[in-house]
mmCIF file of C-alpha atoms in Angstrom:
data_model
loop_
_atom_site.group_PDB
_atom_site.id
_atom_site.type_symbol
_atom_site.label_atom_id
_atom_site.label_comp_id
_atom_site.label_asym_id
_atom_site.label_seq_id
_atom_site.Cartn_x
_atom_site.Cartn_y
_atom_site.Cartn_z
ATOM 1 C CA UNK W 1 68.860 6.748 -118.052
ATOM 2 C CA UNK W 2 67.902 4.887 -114.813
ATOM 3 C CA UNK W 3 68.848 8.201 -112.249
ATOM 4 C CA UNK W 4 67.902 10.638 -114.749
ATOM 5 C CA UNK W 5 67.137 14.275 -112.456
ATOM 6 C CA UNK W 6 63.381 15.316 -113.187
ATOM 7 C CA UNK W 7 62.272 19.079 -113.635
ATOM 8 C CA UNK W 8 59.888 17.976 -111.052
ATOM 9 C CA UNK W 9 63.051 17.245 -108.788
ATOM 10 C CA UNK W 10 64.467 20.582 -109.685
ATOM 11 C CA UNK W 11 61.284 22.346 -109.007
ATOM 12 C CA UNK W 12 61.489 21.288 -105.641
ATOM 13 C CA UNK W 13 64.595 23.439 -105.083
ATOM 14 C CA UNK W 14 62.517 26.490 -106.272
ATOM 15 C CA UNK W 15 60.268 28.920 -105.120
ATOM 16 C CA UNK W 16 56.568 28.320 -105.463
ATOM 17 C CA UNK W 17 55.597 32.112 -106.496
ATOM 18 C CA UNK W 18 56.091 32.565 -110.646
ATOM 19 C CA UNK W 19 56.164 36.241 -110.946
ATOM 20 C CA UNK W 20 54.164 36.572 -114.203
ATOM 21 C CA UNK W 21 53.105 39.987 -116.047
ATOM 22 C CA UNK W 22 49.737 40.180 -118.365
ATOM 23 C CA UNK W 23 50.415 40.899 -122.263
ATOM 24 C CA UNK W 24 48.883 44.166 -122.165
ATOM 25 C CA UNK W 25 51.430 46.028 -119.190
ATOM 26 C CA UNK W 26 53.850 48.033 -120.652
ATOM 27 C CA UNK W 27 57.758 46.718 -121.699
ATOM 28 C CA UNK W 28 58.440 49.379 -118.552
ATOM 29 C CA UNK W 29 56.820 47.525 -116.255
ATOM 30 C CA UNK W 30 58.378 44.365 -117.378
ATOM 31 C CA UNK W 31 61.990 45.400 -116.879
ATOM 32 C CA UNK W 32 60.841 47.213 -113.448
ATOM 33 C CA UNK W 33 59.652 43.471 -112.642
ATOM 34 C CA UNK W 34 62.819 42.227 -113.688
ATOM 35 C CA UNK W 35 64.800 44.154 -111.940
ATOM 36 C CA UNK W 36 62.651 43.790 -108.526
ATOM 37 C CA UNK W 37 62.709 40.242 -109.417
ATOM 38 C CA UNK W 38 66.526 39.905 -110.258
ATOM 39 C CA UNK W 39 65.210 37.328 -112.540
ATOM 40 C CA UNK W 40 66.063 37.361 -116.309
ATOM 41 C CA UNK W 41 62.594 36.581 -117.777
ATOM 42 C CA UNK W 42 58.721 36.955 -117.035
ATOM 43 C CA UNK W 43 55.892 34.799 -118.536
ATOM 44 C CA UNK W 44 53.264 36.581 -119.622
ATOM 45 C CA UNK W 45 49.732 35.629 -119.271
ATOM 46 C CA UNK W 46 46.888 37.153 -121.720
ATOM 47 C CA UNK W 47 44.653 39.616 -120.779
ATOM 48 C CA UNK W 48 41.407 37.981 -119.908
ATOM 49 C CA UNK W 49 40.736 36.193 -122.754
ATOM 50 C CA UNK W 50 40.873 32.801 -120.615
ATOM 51 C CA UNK W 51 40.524 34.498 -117.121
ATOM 52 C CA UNK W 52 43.631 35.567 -117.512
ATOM 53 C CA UNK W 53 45.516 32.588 -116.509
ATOM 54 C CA UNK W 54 46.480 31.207 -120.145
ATOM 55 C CA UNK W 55 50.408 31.490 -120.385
ATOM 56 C CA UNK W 56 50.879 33.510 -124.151
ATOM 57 C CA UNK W 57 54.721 33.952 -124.036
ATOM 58 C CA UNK W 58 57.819 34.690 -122.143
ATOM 59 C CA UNK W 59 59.201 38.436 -122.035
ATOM 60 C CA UNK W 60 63.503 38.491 -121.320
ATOM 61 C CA UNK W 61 66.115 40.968 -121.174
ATOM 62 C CA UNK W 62 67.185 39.725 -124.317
ATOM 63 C CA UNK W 63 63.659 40.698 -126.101
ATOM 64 C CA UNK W 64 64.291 44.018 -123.960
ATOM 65 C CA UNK W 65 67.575 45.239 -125.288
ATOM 66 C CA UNK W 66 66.329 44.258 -128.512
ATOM 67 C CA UNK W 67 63.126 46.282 -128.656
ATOM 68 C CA UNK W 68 65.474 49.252 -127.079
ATOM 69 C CA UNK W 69 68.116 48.944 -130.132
ATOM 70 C CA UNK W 70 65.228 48.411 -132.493
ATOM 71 C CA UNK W 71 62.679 51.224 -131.351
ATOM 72 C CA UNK W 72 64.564 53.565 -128.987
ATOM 73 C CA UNK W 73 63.254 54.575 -125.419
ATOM 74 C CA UNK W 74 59.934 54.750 -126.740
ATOM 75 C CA UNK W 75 59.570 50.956 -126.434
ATOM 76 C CA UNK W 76 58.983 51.530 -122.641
ATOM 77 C CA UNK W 77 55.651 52.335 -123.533
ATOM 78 C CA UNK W 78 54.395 49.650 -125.904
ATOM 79 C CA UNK W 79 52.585 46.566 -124.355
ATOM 80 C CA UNK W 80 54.564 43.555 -123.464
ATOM 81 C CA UNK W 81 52.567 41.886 -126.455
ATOM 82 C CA UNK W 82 54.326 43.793 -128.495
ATOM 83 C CA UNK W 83 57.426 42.147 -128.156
ATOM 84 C CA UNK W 84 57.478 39.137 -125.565
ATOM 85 C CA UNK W 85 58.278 35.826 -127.758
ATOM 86 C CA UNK W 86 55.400 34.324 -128.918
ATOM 87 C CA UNK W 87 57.374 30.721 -129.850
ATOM 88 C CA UNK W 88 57.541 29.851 -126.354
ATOM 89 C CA UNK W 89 59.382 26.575 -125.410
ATOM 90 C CA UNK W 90 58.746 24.841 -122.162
ATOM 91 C CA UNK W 91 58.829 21.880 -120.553
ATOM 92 C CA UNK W 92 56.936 19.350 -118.886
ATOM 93 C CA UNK W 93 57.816 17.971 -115.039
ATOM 94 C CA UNK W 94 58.598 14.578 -115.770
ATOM 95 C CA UNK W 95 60.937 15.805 -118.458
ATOM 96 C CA UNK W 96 64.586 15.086 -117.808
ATOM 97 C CA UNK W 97 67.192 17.940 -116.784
ATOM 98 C CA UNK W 98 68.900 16.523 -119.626
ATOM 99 C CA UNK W 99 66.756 16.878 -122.178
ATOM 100 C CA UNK W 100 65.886 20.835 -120.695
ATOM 101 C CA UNK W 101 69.249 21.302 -121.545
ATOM 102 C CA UNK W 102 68.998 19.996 -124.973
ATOM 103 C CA UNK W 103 65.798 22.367 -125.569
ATOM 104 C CA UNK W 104 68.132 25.192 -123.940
ATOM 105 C CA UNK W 105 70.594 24.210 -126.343
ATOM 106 C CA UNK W 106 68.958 23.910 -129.480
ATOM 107 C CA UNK W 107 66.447 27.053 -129.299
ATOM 108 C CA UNK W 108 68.877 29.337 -127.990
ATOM 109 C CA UNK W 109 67.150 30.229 -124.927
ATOM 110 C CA UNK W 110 68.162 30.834 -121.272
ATOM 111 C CA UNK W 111 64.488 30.362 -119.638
ATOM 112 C CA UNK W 112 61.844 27.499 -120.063
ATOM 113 C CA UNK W 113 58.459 27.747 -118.328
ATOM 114 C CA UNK W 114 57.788 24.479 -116.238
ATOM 115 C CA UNK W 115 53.351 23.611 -117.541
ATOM 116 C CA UNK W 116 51.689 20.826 -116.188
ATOM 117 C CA UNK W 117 48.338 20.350 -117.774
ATOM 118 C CA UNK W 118 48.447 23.576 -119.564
ATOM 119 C CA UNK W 119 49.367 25.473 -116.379
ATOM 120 C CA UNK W 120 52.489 27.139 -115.431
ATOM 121 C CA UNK W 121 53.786 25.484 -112.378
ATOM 122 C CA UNK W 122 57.644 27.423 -112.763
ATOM 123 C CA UNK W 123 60.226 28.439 -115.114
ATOM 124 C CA UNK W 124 63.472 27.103 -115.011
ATOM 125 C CA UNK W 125 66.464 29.082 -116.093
ATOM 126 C CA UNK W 126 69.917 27.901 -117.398
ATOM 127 C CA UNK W 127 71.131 28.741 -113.856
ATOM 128 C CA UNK W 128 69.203 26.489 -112.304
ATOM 129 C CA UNK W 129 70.535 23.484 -114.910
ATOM 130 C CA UNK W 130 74.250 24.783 -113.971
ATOM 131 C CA UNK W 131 73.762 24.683 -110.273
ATOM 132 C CA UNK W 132 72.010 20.930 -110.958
ATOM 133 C CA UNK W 133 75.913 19.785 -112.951
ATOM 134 C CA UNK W 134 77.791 21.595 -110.461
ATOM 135 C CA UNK W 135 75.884 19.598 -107.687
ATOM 136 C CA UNK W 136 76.703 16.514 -110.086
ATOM 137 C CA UNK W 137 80.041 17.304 -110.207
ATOM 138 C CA UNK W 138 81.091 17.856 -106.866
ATOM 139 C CA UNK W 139 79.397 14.755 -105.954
ATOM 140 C CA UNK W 140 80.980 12.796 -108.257
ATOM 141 C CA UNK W 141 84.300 14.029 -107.398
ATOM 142 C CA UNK W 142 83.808 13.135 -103.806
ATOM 143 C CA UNK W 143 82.572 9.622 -104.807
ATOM 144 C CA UNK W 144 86.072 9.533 -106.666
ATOM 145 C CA UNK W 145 88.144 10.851 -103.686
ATOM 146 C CA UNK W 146 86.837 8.240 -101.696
ATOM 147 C CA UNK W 147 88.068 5.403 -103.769
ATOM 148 C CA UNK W 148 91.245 6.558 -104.609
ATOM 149 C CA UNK W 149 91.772 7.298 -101.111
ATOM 150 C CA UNK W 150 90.310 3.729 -100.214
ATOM 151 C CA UNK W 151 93.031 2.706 -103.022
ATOM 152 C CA UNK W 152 96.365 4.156 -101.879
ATOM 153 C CA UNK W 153 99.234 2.375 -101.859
ATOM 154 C CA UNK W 154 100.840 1.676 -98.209
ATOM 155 C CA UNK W 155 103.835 4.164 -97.186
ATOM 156 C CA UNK W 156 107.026 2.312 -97.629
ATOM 157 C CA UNK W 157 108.802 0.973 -94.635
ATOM 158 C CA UNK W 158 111.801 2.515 -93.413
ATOM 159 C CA UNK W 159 115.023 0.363 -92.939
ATOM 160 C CA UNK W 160 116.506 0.264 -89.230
#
C-alpha cells in the first residue's frame, strides 16, 4: 500500500511524555496512575536491573479488574510484577496503522507500546487507530461530495 499511515505518522499526533510505572510499585499505584492519567494502560519498566529503562510489560485496567475478581482488595498491595502482562505486543514506527490494527485484532489487546531500538518511544491505543479511520473517513467522504457535486445533473428548464 503506496499511502499506507505510519505509527511514526500517528506518533506525531501524540504526546511526547509515556507515563510509565517500575515493576516493583504496587497494583495501587498503578490504577492511581491510571486514573490521573485517564489513560487505560501503563508500561512498566523493571526495577534496575538495566538502569531501569528496559520496558518488562504493560499493566491495563483489564489486568486490574482481573487481579480484583481473582484476589480481592488485597491485590492493591502486590507489585505491579505480579500481574502486568508479561507477553507484551508492540510495534515498531515504520509499521503500518494497518497492520497495528491487525496485532490489535488478533491478540486481543487495546494498547501497543510504540519501541524503536529497544526503547519505548509511545504506546498507541485502539483510540488512537479509531480517531486515524474516522479522519479517513470523513476525508474520503468529502473527496466523494465533491465529485458528485462536480457531477450533478443541470436543473431542468422551465417552459414559458
Amino acid at each position: 500500500m503506496l499511502n499506507a499511515m505510519l505509527v511514526a505518522d500517528l506518533m506525531t499526533l501524540k504526546s511526547a511524555r509515556v507515563p510509565t510505572i517500575r515493576m516493583t510499585e504496587t497494583v495501587e499505584m498503578a490504577a492511581t496512575l491510571l486514573n490521573r492519567e485517564r489513560i487505560g494502560a501503563v508500561v512498566v519498566k523493571d526495577a534496575c536491573g538495566s538502569e531501569g529503562d528496559t520496558v518488562v510489560g504493560i499493566f491495563s485496567e483489564r489486568d486490574l479488574v482481573r487481579a480484583i475478581a481473582d484476589r480481592g482488595i488485597a491485590s492493591l498491595r502486590a507489585p505491579v510484577a505480579e500481574l502486568m502482562s508479561r507477553n507484551m505486543i508492540s510495534c515498531a514506527m515504520q509499521d503500518t496503522v494497518d497492520h497495528v490494527r491487525a496485532l490489535m485484532d488478533e491478540h486481543h489487546v487495546r494498547h501497543l507500546p510504540v519501541l524503536q531500538d529497544h526503547q519505548l518511544v509511545g504506546v498507541l491505543s485502539i483510540r488512537d487507530v479509531l480517531a486515524h479511520d474516522v479522519r479517513l473517513a470523513a476525508r474520503a467522504a468529502a473527496a466523494l461530495g465533491s465529485v458528485a457535486g462536480g457531477m450533478q445533473a443541470p436543473a431542468p428548464s422551465l417552459p414559458s
